[in-house]
Amino acid sequence: MEPEPCSRPAEPGHCVSGPPSSGSAFPASLLSAAGAEPGSLPGTVAAVLPAGGCGERMGVSIPKQFCGLLERPLISYTLQALESVCWIKDIVVTVTGEKMAAMRSIIQRYGHKRISLAEAGATRHRSIFNGLKALAEDQPDCKLTKPEVVIIHDAVRPFVEEDILLRVVIAAKEHGCSDYDLEFGTECLQLALKYCHRKARLIEGPPNLWKVTYKQDLYAAESMIKEKISQEICVVMNTKDQEATGHLLEEVLRDKLNCVKVTSVVLDHVGGDIQNFITDQCYSFICVNVVPSDFQETQKLLSIIEESSRPLLYPIVVVLVHCLDFTLVPLTQKLESLMWIRALAREVKERNILLSGLLLNYSQDEQKLQESLGQGAAIIAALVKERNSALAGQLLVA
């Protein structure tokens, strides 16, 4: 067992329930929705994630919990979901001895906190038992706190949310088990009913709380993750001279992508401090440049994105939009002058930033301009929603 110190989750942004130290660890709004009675809430809550399976049904060479979604292991998404719930004090992951080093590497690479490791058993139930035993052990050097309620959660259910977890915790406090026999059986609920002297209760979960079991489930899970991180686009204009062009593109994007939040900012207006305007949940940036351009601010934006924790979690899409009238500037000449984008894209791709270029025909003809803006918006939408690393470094034309 290797406990890690308690800290905030790696996900940028606010923690939904607030820090545990601020009065009640449980959010009032969720308590009300869950119908919790005074005195029904438990004290310390922990979670155990059995992750020792081999994933035979998926038919892949590695256990499914270690399969990549957007080049990040599936189990990392599940850990992120649990870490975002601040009232879960400790999270114990049970893995086989041969996967222990790989699990440590995932914890370190993706900045996971409050995670401890325990050895998996020969069966799922023995793995759960080992996780519970790690939480129950009272050793001087153990940093884990013995909990009142333990949540058992599949390592391959990445879309669990705080409200269902709270409902399970409240139900466990009222109806949960007091004894365990984890040697036999097929389901935890069956074991609870057969061997415990208290009643068990089945809580109906939301539709997205499904388990990644087969290979097609990986594609469905990846699609859901892409959808989640494609809900906000920030249009960045380096100078006030680019404001009119940027707002035109912003309006077209907002019209074409009516379910996506589109915001804009002019860097001149924020005094060059671009950290303050980047929202925590934004993973897509459209940088508008009017020829001739100064790319210093674009480079600064890339540097700030690189230094944040965002690229660790999800691929960031950055599209450099260059506006020019194709009748005044030969297209082949402009393409040649922008080949540096390919080299820069290769460099930042190593840090999970997908950089592409887009040439926009900023024609004096209003109809041609609107057509180019519409095509540009469609290209941007595809880059943002697909997050295809093969398109990084490409210079596209609208």
mmCIF file of C-alpha atoms in Angstrom:
data_model
loop_
_atom_site.group_PDB
_atom_site.id
_atom_site.type_symbol
_atom_site.label_atom_id
_atom_site.label_comp_id
_atom_site.label_asym_id
_atom_site.label_seq_id
_atom_site.Cartn_x
_atom_site.Cartn_y
_atom_site.Cartn_z
ATOM 1 C CA MET A 1 0.000 0.000 0.000
ATOM 2 C CA GLU A 2 1.350 3.388 -0.994
ATOM 3 C CA PRO A 3 -0.730 6.293 0.283
ATOM 4 C CA GLU A 4 -0.472 9.722 -1.281
ATOM 5 C CA PRO A 5 -1.073 13.002 0.589
ATOM 6 C CA CYS A 6 -4.515 14.563 0.319
ATOM 7 C CA SER A 7 -4.790 17.479 -2.103
ATOM 8 C CA ARG A 8 -7.127 19.148 -4.570
ATOM 9 C CA PRO A 9 -8.030 17.231 -7.726
ATOM 10 C CA ALA A 10 -6.008 17.651 -10.893
ATOM 11 C CA GLU A 11 -8.978 18.935 -12.883
ATOM 12 C CA PRO A 12 -8.705 22.697 -13.410
ATOM 13 C CA GLY A 13 -11.645 24.630 -12.062
ATOM 14 C CA HIS A 14 -13.763 24.637 -8.967
ATOM 15 C CA CYS A 15 -14.445 21.649 -6.800
ATOM 16 C CA VAL A 16 -18.196 21.130 -6.902
ATOM 17 C CA SER A 17 -18.728 20.445 -3.243
ATOM 18 C CA GLY A 18 -16.149 22.785 -1.822
ATOM 19 C CA PRO A 19 -13.276 21.857 0.456
ATOM 20 C CA PRO A 20 -14.062 19.434 3.269
ATOM 21 C CA SER A 21 -12.886 21.843 5.951
ATOM 22 C CA SER A 22 -15.560 24.467 5.241
ATOM 23 C CA GLY A 23 -18.335 23.395 7.579
ATOM 24 C CA SER A 24 -20.279 20.396 6.279
ATOM 25 C CA ALA A 25 -18.382 18.433 3.671
ATOM 26 C CA PHE A 26 -21.610 17.785 1.807
ATOM 27 C CA PRO A 27 -23.119 20.418 -0.550
ATOM 28 C CA ALA A 28 -26.453 21.751 0.732
ATOM 29 C CA SER A 29 -28.092 21.699 -2.711
ATOM 30 C CA LEU A 30 -27.253 18.041 -3.265
ATOM 31 C CA LEU A 31 -28.286 17.118 0.278
ATOM 32 C CA SER A 32 -31.667 18.688 -0.327
ATOM 33 C CA ALA A 33 -32.075 16.924 -3.675
ATOM 34 C CA ALA A 34 -31.107 13.608 -2.099
ATOM 35 C CA GLY A 35 -33.666 14.093 0.687
ATOM 36 C CA ALA A 36 -31.117 13.626 3.449
ATOM 37 C CA GLU A 37 -32.399 13.827 7.026
ATOM 38 C CA PRO A 38 -30.434 15.565 9.798
ATOM 39 C CA GLY A 39 -28.133 13.079 11.475
ATOM 40 C CA SER A 40 -28.284 10.669 8.542
ATOM 41 C CA LEU A 41 -24.984 11.757 7.055
ATOM 42 C CA PRO A 42 -21.830 9.728 7.649
ATOM 43 C CA GLY A 43 -18.515 11.096 8.782
ATOM 44 C CA THR A 44 -15.516 10.099 6.690
ATOM 45 C CA VAL A 45 -16.128 8.649 3.208
ATOM 46 C CA ALA A 46 -13.584 6.723 1.136
ATOM 47 C CA ALA A 47 -13.700 4.875 -2.184
ATOM 48 C CA VAL A 48 -12.257 1.588 -3.409
ATOM 49 C CA LEU A 49 -11.682 1.010 -7.130
ATOM 50 C CA PRO A 50 -11.050 -2.644 -8.051
ATOM 51 C CA ALA A 51 -8.786 -2.468 -11.119
ATOM 52 C CA GLY A 52 -7.203 -5.900 -11.280
ATOM 53 C CA GLY A 53 -9.229 -7.314 -14.172
ATOM 54 C CA CYS A 54 -7.672 -8.525 -17.416
ATOM 55 C CA GLY A 55 -10.450 -7.340 -19.775
ATOM 56 C CA GLU A 56 -10.940 -10.633 -21.623
ATOM 57 C CA ARG A 57 -14.308 -9.592 -23.094
ATOM 58 C CA MET A 58 -12.785 -6.532 -24.737
ATOM 59 C CA GLY A 59 -10.348 -8.619 -26.740
ATOM 60 C CA VAL A 60 -7.383 -6.236 -26.385
ATOM 61 C CA SER A 61 -3.817 -6.899 -25.314
ATOM 62 C CA ILE A 62 -3.955 -4.767 -22.162
ATOM 63 C CA PRO A 63 -6.559 -4.575 -19.366
ATOM 64 C CA LYS A 64 -9.384 -2.258 -20.413
ATOM 65 C CA GLN A 65 -8.828 0.112 -17.474
ATOM 66 C CA PHE A 66 -5.444 0.964 -19.020
ATOM 67 C CA CYS A 67 -6.741 1.428 -22.581
ATOM 68 C CA GLY A 68 -6.279 4.931 -23.966
ATOM 69 C CA LEU A 69 -9.043 7.458 -24.597
ATOM 70 C CA LEU A 70 -7.611 10.500 -26.383
ATOM 71 C CA GLU A 71 -4.220 8.976 -25.505
ATOM 72 C CA ARG A 72 -5.007 8.949 -21.761
ATOM 73 C CA PRO A 73 -5.766 5.766 -19.755
ATOM 74 C CA LEU A 74 -9.433 5.112 -19.005
ATOM 75 C CA ILE A 75 -8.800 4.710 -15.275
ATOM 76 C CA SER A 76 -7.370 8.243 -15.127
ATOM 77 C CA TYR A 77 -10.770 9.657 -16.140
ATOM 78 C CA THR A 78 -12.458 7.644 -13.382
ATOM 79 C CA LEU A 79 -9.960 8.878 -10.797
ATOM 80 C CA GLN A 80 -10.525 12.450 -11.980
ATOM 81 C CA ALA A 81 -14.291 12.067 -11.485
ATOM 82 C CA LEU A 82 -13.848 10.819 -7.922
ATOM 83 C CA GLU A 83 -11.179 13.402 -7.074
ATOM 84 C CA SER A 84 -13.548 16.192 -8.044
ATOM 85 C CA VAL A 85 -15.761 15.140 -5.116
ATOM 86 C CA CYS A 86 -13.984 16.783 -2.205
ATOM 87 C CA TRP A 87 -15.805 14.902 0.553
ATOM 88 C CA ILE A 88 -14.251 11.601 -0.582
ATOM 89 C CA LYS A 89 -11.194 11.653 1.631
ATOM 90 C CA ASP A 90 -9.227 8.660 0.314
ATOM 91 C CA ILE A 91 -9.325 6.611 -2.882
ATOM 92 C CA VAL A 92 -7.776 3.126 -2.870
ATOM 93 C CA VAL A 93 -7.071 1.443 -6.219
ATOM 94 C CA THR A 94 -6.408 -2.289 -6.223
ATOM 95 C CA VAL A 95 -4.173 -3.463 -9.074
ATOM 96 C CA THR A 96 -2.133 -6.559 -9.804
ATOM 97 C CA GLY A 97 1.537 -6.590 -8.867
ATOM 98 C CA GLU A 98 2.601 -6.482 -12.521
ATOM 99 C CA LYS A 99 0.544 -3.314 -13.106
ATOM 100 C CA MET A 100 1.591 -1.545 -9.914
ATOM 101 C CA ALA A 101 4.398 0.425 -11.618
ATOM 102 C CA ALA A 102 2.102 1.425 -14.497
ATOM 103 C CA MET A 103 -0.508 2.669 -12.013
ATOM 104 C CA ARG A 104 2.097 4.723 -10.126
ATOM 105 C CA SER A 105 3.168 6.252 -13.431
ATOM 106 C CA ILE A 106 -0.438 7.240 -14.263
ATOM 107 C CA ILE A 107 -0.886 8.855 -10.833
ATOM 108 C CA GLN A 108 2.297 10.861 -11.254
ATOM 109 C CA ARG A 109 1.846 11.843 -14.907
ATOM 110 C CA TYR A 110 -1.738 13.093 -14.560
ATOM 111 C CA GLY A 111 -1.308 14.709 -11.151
ATOM 112 C CA HIS A 112 -3.803 12.525 -9.284
ATOM 113 C CA LYS A 113 -4.096 13.107 -5.546
ATOM 114 C CA ARG A 114 -5.565 11.281 -2.539
ATOM 115 C CA ILE A 115 -4.789 7.967 -4.272
ATOM 116 C CA SER A 116 -3.401 4.869 -2.514
ATOM 117 C CA LEU A 117 -2.574 1.508 -4.059
ATOM 118 C CA ALA A 118 -3.281 -1.982 -2.764
ATOM 119 C CA GLU A 119 -2.599 -5.384 -4.293
ATOM 120 C CA ALA A 120 -5.513 -6.936 -6.175
ATOM 121 C CA GLY A 121 -6.749 -10.383 -5.211
ATOM 122 C CA ALA A 122 -7.490 -13.465 -7.285
ATOM 123 C CA THR A 123 -11.113 -12.384 -7.701
ATOM 124 C CA ARG A 124 -12.921 -9.067 -7.843
ATOM 125 C CA HIS A 125 -14.318 -9.619 -4.366
ATOM 126 C CA ARG A 126 -10.913 -10.386 -2.900
ATOM 127 C CA SER A 127 -9.630 -7.189 -4.555
ATOM 128 C CA ILE A 128 -12.406 -5.218 -2.878
ATOM 129 C CA PHE A 129 -11.586 -6.918 0.415
ATOM 130 C CA ASN A 130 -7.919 -5.922 0.073
ATOM 131 C CA GLY A 131 -8.935 -2.331 -0.556
ATOM 132 C CA LEU A 132 -11.192 -2.341 2.497
ATOM 133 C CA LYS A 133 -8.435 -3.907 4.583
ATOM 134 C CA ALA A 134 -6.048 -1.136 3.526
ATOM 135 C CA LEU A 135 -8.552 1.427 4.791
ATOM 136 C CA ALA A 136 -9.194 -0.473 8.024
ATOM 137 C CA GLU A 137 -5.566 -1.054 8.995
ATOM 138 C CA ASP A 138 -4.404 1.021 11.941
ATOM 139 C CA GLN A 139 -0.688 1.470 11.417
ATOM 140 C CA PRO A 140 1.531 4.351 12.632
ATOM 141 C CA ASP A 141 2.848 5.153 9.150
ATOM 142 C CA CYS A 142 -0.536 4.859 7.416
ATOM 143 C CA LYS A 143 -1.921 8.171 6.178
ATOM 144 C CA LEU A 144 -5.359 6.749 5.440
ATOM 145 C CA THR A 145 -8.300 7.539 7.706
ATOM 146 C CA LYS A 146 -10.620 4.705 8.682
ATOM 147 C CA PRO A 147 -13.925 5.694 7.003
ATOM 148 C CA GLU A 148 -17.503 5.213 8.111
ATOM 149 C CA VAL A 149 -18.732 4.586 4.553
ATOM 150 C CA VAL A 150 -16.804 3.109 1.628
ATOM 151 C CA ILE A 151 -17.953 3.530 -1.984
ATOM 152 C CA ILE A 152 -17.067 0.602 -4.250
ATOM 153 C CA HIS A 153 -16.819 1.911 -7.793
ATOM 154 C CA ASP A 154 -15.763 0.224 -11.046
ATOM 155 C CA ALA A 155 -12.529 1.607 -12.442
ATOM 156 C CA VAL A 156 -14.091 1.475 -15.922
ATOM 157 C CA ARG A 157 -17.116 3.683 -15.161
ATOM 158 C CA PRO A 158 -15.566 7.109 -15.865
ATOM 159 C CA PHE A 159 -18.721 9.247 -15.955
ATOM 160 C CA VAL A 160 -19.870 9.005 -12.350
ATOM 161 C CA GLU A 161 -21.115 12.301 -10.869
ATOM 162 C CA GLU A 162 -21.317 13.676 -7.363
ATOM 163 C CA ASP A 163 -25.092 13.516 -6.934
ATOM 164 C CA ILE A 164 -25.336 9.744 -7.462
ATOM 165 C CA LEU A 165 -22.353 9.178 -5.160
ATOM 166 C CA LEU A 166 -24.028 11.211 -2.428
ATOM 167 C CA ARG A 167 -27.266 9.253 -2.827
ATOM 168 C CA VAL A 168 -25.327 6.004 -2.471
ATOM 169 C CA VAL A 169 -23.528 7.286 0.634
ATOM 170 C CA ILE A 170 -26.791 8.358 2.292
ATOM 171 C CA ALA A 171 -28.395 5.008 1.437
ATOM 172 C CA ALA A 172 -25.384 3.148 2.802
ATOM 173 C CA LYS A 173 -25.672 5.055 6.067
ATOM 174 C CA GLU A 174 -29.350 4.130 6.379
ATOM 175 C CA HIS A 175 -29.437 0.615 4.880
ATOM 176 C CA GLY A 176 -25.830 -0.486 4.430
ATOM 177 C CA CYS A 177 -24.080 -3.668 5.416
ATOM 178 C CA SER A 178 -22.288 -4.343 8.680
ATOM 179 C CA ASP A 179 -20.356 -7.510 7.803
ATOM 180 C CA TYR A 180 -18.553 -8.851 4.741
ATOM 181 C CA ASP A 181 -17.862 -12.154 3.102
ATOM 182 C CA LEU A 182 -15.956 -11.543 -0.102
ATOM 183 C CA GLU A 183 -14.747 -15.063 -0.866
ATOM 184 C CA PHE A 184 -17.690 -16.131 -3.020
ATOM 185 C CA GLY A 185 -20.529 -14.731 -5.068
ATOM 186 C CA THR A 186 -20.859 -12.750 -8.262
ATOM 187 C CA GLU A 187 -22.299 -9.394 -7.253
ATOM 188 C CA CYS A 188 -21.789 -7.161 -4.230
ATOM 189 C CA LEU A 189 -25.544 -6.709 -3.828
ATOM 190 C CA GLN A 190 -26.098 -10.482 -3.740
ATOM 191 C CA LEU A 191 -23.368 -10.862 -1.144
ATOM 192 C CA ALA A 192 -24.871 -8.128 0.990
ATOM 193 C CA LEU A 193 -28.288 -9.735 0.903
ATOM 194 C CA LYS A 194 -26.956 -13.244 1.591
ATOM 195 C CA TYR A 195 -24.364 -12.663 4.275
ATOM 196 C CA CYS A 196 -25.231 -9.435 6.064
ATOM 197 C CA HIS A 197 -27.729 -8.899 8.824
ATOM 198 C CA ARG A 198 -28.868 -5.551 7.410
ATOM 199 C CA LYS A 199 -30.815 -4.751 4.281
ATOM 200 C CA ALA A 200 -29.167 -3.586 1.072
ATOM 201 C CA ARG A 201 -30.702 -0.996 -1.208
ATOM 202 C CA LEU A 202 -30.310 -0.644 -4.980
ATOM 203 C CA ILE A 203 -29.957 2.961 -6.167
ATOM 204 C CA GLU A 204 -30.925 3.660 -9.767
ATOM 205 C CA GLY A 205 -28.113 5.472 -11.554
ATOM 206 C CA PRO A 206 -28.150 7.928 -14.481
ATOM 207 C CA PRO A 207 -27.982 6.699 -18.106
ATOM 208 C CA ASN A 208 -24.312 7.658 -18.513
ATOM 209 C CA LEU A 209 -23.150 5.512 -15.589
ATOM 210 C CA TRP A 210 -22.395 2.592 -17.858
ATOM 211 C CA LYS A 211 -19.422 0.283 -17.765
ATOM 212 C CA VAL A 212 -16.785 0.098 -20.491
ATOM 213 C CA THR A 213 -16.881 -3.622 -21.275
ATOM 214 C CA TYR A 214 -16.448 -4.100 -25.018
ATOM 215 C CA LYS A 215 -14.253 -2.400 -27.598
ATOM 216 C CA GLN A 216 -17.159 -0.378 -28.988
ATOM 217 C CA ASP A 217 -17.695 1.032 -25.495
ATOM 218 C CA LEU A 218 -14.282 2.702 -25.753
ATOM 219 C CA TYR A 219 -15.412 4.579 -28.851
ATOM 220 C CA ALA A 220 -18.633 5.636 -27.129
ATOM 221 C CA ALA A 221 -16.717 6.818 -24.064
ATOM 222 C CA GLU A 222 -14.260 8.789 -26.201
ATOM 223 C CA SER A 223 -17.152 10.421 -28.033
ATOM 224 C CA MET A 224 -18.691 11.507 -24.714
ATOM 225 C CA ILE A 225 -15.374 12.969 -23.541
ATOM 226 C CA LYS A 226 -14.955 14.892 -26.805
ATOM 227 C CA GLU A 227 -18.473 16.252 -26.458
ATOM 228 C CA LYS A 228 -17.791 17.362 -22.890
ATOM 229 C CA ILE A 229 -14.637 19.314 -23.702
ATOM 230 C CA SER A 230 -15.978 20.884 -26.911
ATOM 231 C CA GLN A 231 -18.677 23.007 -25.276
ATOM 232 C CA GLU A 232 -16.649 26.230 -25.122
ATOM 233 C CA ILE A 233 -14.532 28.099 -27.699
ATOM 234 C CA CYS A 234 -12.510 31.225 -27.011
ATOM 235 C CA VAL A 235 -11.751 33.556 -29.937
ATOM 236 C CA VAL A 236 -8.492 35.413 -29.202
ATOM 237 C CA MET A 237 -7.582 38.662 -30.976
ATOM 238 C CA ASN A 238 -4.046 39.876 -30.425
ATOM 239 C CA THR A 239 -4.705 43.567 -31.114
ATOM 240 C CA LYS A 240 -7.635 45.965 -31.365
ATOM 241 C CA ASP A 241 -7.095 46.119 -35.153
ATOM 242 C CA GLN A 242 -8.251 42.503 -35.348
ATOM 243 C CA GLU A 243 -11.373 43.062 -33.245
ATOM 244 C CA ALA A 244 -13.820 43.539 -36.133
ATOM 245 C CA THR A 245 -12.595 40.391 -37.898
ATOM 246 C CA GLY A 246 -12.618 38.388 -34.687
ATOM 247 C CA HIS A 247 -16.168 39.392 -33.821
ATOM 248 C CA LEU A 248 -17.365 38.480 -37.319
ATOM 249 C CA LEU A 249 -15.904 35.000 -36.870
ATOM 250 C CA GLU A 250 -17.306 34.800 -33.344
ATOM 251 C CA GLU A 251 -20.827 35.579 -34.605
ATOM 252 C CA VAL A 252 -20.634 32.955 -37.349
ATOM 253 C CA LEU A 253 -19.308 30.344 -34.902
ATOM 254 C CA ARG A 254 -22.089 31.131 -32.459
ATOM 255 C CA ASP A 255 -24.668 30.806 -35.247
ATOM 256 C CA LYS A 256 -23.253 27.546 -36.645
ATOM 257 C CA LEU A 257 -22.616 25.974 -33.225
ATOM 258 C CA ASN A 258 -25.671 27.087 -31.318
ATOM 259 C CA CYS A 259 -25.095 24.594 -28.483
ATOM 260 C CA VAL A 260 -21.503 25.740 -27.893
ATOM 261 C CA LYS A 261 -20.496 28.708 -25.752
ATOM 262 C CA VAL A 262 -18.382 31.104 -27.845
ATOM 263 C CA THR A 263 -16.526 33.940 -26.126
ATOM 264 C CA SER A 264 -13.883 36.403 -27.318
ATOM 265 C CA VAL A 265 -11.136 38.580 -25.911
ATOM 266 C CA VAL A 266 -8.772 41.237 -27.234
ATOM 267 C CA LEU A 267 -5.404 40.879 -25.578
ATOM 268 C CA ASP A 268 -4.771 44.625 -25.740
ATOM 269 C CA HIS A 269 -7.776 45.077 -23.440
ATOM 270 C CA VAL A 270 -6.391 42.789 -20.747
ATOM 271 C CA GLY A 271 -2.963 44.368 -20.600
ATOM 272 C CA GLY A 272 -1.251 41.310 -21.992
ATOM 273 C CA ASP A 273 -2.177 39.174 -18.964
ATOM 274 C CA ILE A 274 -3.950 36.345 -20.718
ATOM 275 C CA GLN A 275 -4.075 33.994 -17.759
ATOM 276 C CA ASN A 276 -6.983 35.901 -16.232
ATOM 277 C CA PHE A 277 -9.360 35.543 -19.162
ATOM 278 C CA ILE A 278 -8.876 31.836 -19.891
ATOM 279 C CA THR A 279 -11.768 30.002 -18.264
ATOM 280 C CA ASP A 280 -10.936 26.785 -16.483
ATOM 281 C CA GLN A 281 -13.162 24.658 -18.678
ATOM 282 C CA CYS A 282 -12.017 25.998 -22.081
ATOM 283 C CA TYR A 283 -10.026 23.572 -24.212
ATOM 284 C CA SER A 284 -10.372 25.288 -27.614
ATOM 285 C CA PHE A 285 -8.754 28.553 -28.725
ATOM 286 C CA ILE A 286 -9.101 30.367 -32.063
ATOM 287 C CA CYS A 287 -6.344 32.973 -32.553
ATOM 288 C CA VAL A 288 -7.235 35.575 -35.185
ATOM 289 C CA ASN A 289 -4.398 37.313 -37.039
ATOM 290 C CA VAL A 290 -4.669 40.066 -39.640
ATOM 291 C CA VAL A 291 -1.729 40.170 -42.035
ATOM 292 C CA PRO A 292 0.905 41.442 -41.317
ATOM 293 C CA SER A 293 0.899 39.857 -37.853
ATOM 294 C CA ASP A 294 2.936 39.828 -34.693
ATOM 295 C CA PHE A 295 2.873 36.321 -33.266
ATOM 296 C CA GLN A 296 4.316 37.172 -29.836
ATOM 297 C CA GLU A 297 0.943 37.072 -28.112
ATOM 298 C CA THR A 298 0.072 33.797 -29.832
ATOM 299 C CA GLN A 299 3.337 32.342 -28.557
ATOM 300 C CA LYS A 300 2.529 33.663 -25.095
ATOM 301 C CA LEU A 301 -0.898 32.005 -25.191
ATOM 302 C CA LEU A 302 0.688 28.690 -26.185
ATOM 303 C CA SER A 303 3.209 28.997 -23.354
ATOM 304 C CA ILE A 304 0.500 29.626 -20.749
ATOM 305 C CA ILE A 305 -1.535 26.680 -22.016
ATOM 306 C CA GLU A 306 1.549 24.474 -21.875
ATOM 307 C CA GLU A 307 2.298 25.511 -18.304
ATOM 308 C CA SER A 308 -1.256 24.873 -17.092
ATOM 309 C CA SER A 309 -2.510 21.444 -16.057
ATOM 310 C CA ARG A 310 -5.081 21.368 -18.873
ATOM 311 C CA PRO A 311 -3.012 19.565 -21.519
ATOM 312 C CA LEU A 312 -2.399 16.761 -18.997
ATOM 313 C CA LEU A 313 -6.114 16.043 -18.900
ATOM 314 C CA TYR A 314 -7.391 16.615 -22.434
ATOM 315 C CA PRO A 315 -5.921 17.600 -25.821
ATOM 316 C CA ILE A 316 -6.114 21.372 -26.383
ATOM 317 C CA VAL A 317 -7.132 22.611 -29.844
ATOM 318 C CA VAL A 318 -5.530 25.867 -31.024
ATOM 319 C CA VAL A 319 -6.397 27.193 -34.503
ATOM 320 C CA LEU A 320 -4.378 30.108 -35.908
ATOM 321 C CA VAL A 321 -6.696 31.966 -38.289
ATOM 322 C CA HIS A 322 -4.941 34.176 -40.857
ATOM 323 C CA CYS A 323 -7.169 36.631 -42.717
ATOM 324 C CA LEU A 324 -6.253 38.011 -46.132
ATOM 325 C CA ASP A 325 -7.818 38.889 -49.456
ATOM 326 C CA PHE A 326 -6.825 36.107 -51.862
ATOM 327 C CA THR A 327 -7.065 38.539 -54.800
ATOM 328 C CA LEU A 328 -4.374 40.782 -53.279
ATOM 329 C CA VAL A 329 -1.983 38.210 -51.828
ATOM 330 C CA PRO A 330 -1.106 35.107 -53.902
ATOM 331 C CA LEU A 331 -2.273 32.021 -52.003
ATOM 332 C CA THR A 332 0.841 29.987 -52.803
ATOM 333 C CA GLN A 333 3.039 32.766 -51.433
ATOM 334 C CA LYS A 334 1.078 32.876 -48.187
ATOM 335 C CA LEU A 335 1.130 29.087 -47.828
ATOM 336 C CA GLU A 336 4.913 29.087 -48.131
ATOM 337 C CA SER A 337 5.303 31.852 -45.569
ATOM 338 C CA LEU A 338 3.229 29.937 -43.025
ATOM 339 C CA MET A 339 5.049 26.608 -43.225
ATOM 340 C CA TRP A 340 6.566 27.402 -39.813
ATOM 341 C CA ILE A 341 3.225 26.306 -38.350
ATOM 342 C CA ARG A 342 4.143 22.684 -39.053
ATOM 343 C CA ALA A 343 7.340 22.852 -37.014
ATOM 344 C CA LEU A 344 5.606 24.636 -34.125
ATOM 345 C CA ALA A 345 2.734 22.117 -34.227
ATOM 346 C CA ARG A 346 5.164 19.198 -33.896
ATOM 347 C CA GLU A 347 6.762 20.884 -30.889
ATOM 348 C CA VAL A 348 3.553 21.639 -28.954
ATOM 349 C CA LYS A 349 1.919 18.328 -29.895
ATOM 350 C CA GLU A 350 4.331 16.636 -27.500
ATOM 351 C CA ARG A 351 2.579 18.614 -24.751
ATOM 352 C CA ASN A 352 -0.914 17.570 -25.945
ATOM 353 C CA ILE A 353 -1.685 20.803 -27.845
ATOM 354 C CA LEU A 354 -3.136 20.288 -31.325
ATOM 355 C CA LEU A 355 -2.153 23.343 -33.391
ATOM 356 C CA SER A 356 -3.511 23.955 -36.891
ATOM 357 C CA GLY A 357 -3.580 26.885 -39.304
ATOM 358 C CA LEU A 358 -6.584 28.262 -41.196
ATOM 359 C CA LEU A 359 -6.440 30.706 -44.114
ATOM 360 C CA LEU A 360 -9.584 32.808 -44.343
ATOM 361 C CA ASN A 361 -10.425 34.658 -47.561
ATOM 362 C CA TYR A 362 -11.167 38.125 -46.159
ATOM 363 C CA SER A 363 -12.645 39.353 -49.428
ATOM 364 C CA GLN A 364 -14.040 42.826 -50.044
ATOM 365 C CA ASP A 365 -17.000 41.063 -51.665
ATOM 366 C CA GLU A 366 -19.538 40.610 -48.863
ATOM 367 C CA GLN A 367 -20.950 37.371 -50.269
ATOM 368 C CA LYS A 368 -17.521 35.765 -50.680
ATOM 369 C CA LEU A 369 -16.551 36.905 -47.168
ATOM 370 C CA GLN A 370 -19.657 35.297 -45.639
ATOM 371 C CA GLU A 371 -19.014 32.093 -47.585
ATOM 372 C CA SER A 372 -15.416 32.000 -46.349
ATOM 373 C CA LEU A 373 -16.496 32.697 -42.752
ATOM 374 C CA GLY A 374 -19.076 29.902 -42.951
ATOM 375 C CA GLN A 375 -16.552 27.417 -44.347
ATOM 376 C CA GLY A 376 -14.027 28.528 -41.736
ATOM 377 C CA ALA A 377 -16.548 27.976 -38.933
ATOM 378 C CA ALA A 378 -17.286 24.474 -40.259
ATOM 379 C CA ILE A 379 -13.558 23.634 -40.329
ATOM 380 C CA ILE A 380 -13.067 24.996 -36.800
ATOM 381 C CA ALA A 381 -16.065 23.000 -35.551
ATOM 382 C CA ALA A 382 -14.597 19.800 -37.013
ATOM 383 C CA LEU A 383 -11.164 20.442 -35.480
ATOM 384 C CA VAL A 384 -12.696 21.187 -32.077
ATOM 385 C CA LYS A 385 -15.114 18.257 -31.998
ATOM 386 C CA GLU A 386 -12.864 15.580 -33.512
ATOM 387 C CA ARG A 387 -9.533 16.567 -31.890
ATOM 388 C CA ASN A 388 -7.744 14.479 -34.484
ATOM 389 C CA SER A 389 -4.010 14.601 -33.807
ATOM 390 C CA ALA A 390 -3.360 13.742 -37.485
ATOM 391 C CA LEU A 391 -4.590 17.240 -38.438
ATOM 392 C CA ALA A 392 -2.118 19.010 -36.144
ATOM 393 C CA GLY A 393 0.261 21.110 -38.251
ATOM 394 C CA GLN A 394 -2.064 21.230 -41.255
ATOM 395 C CA LEU A 395 -2.705 24.565 -42.994
ATOM 396 C CA LEU A 396 -6.336 24.560 -44.129
ATOM 397 C CA VAL A 397 -8.054 26.983 -46.507
ATOM 398 C CA ALA A 398 -11.610 28.325 -46.205
#
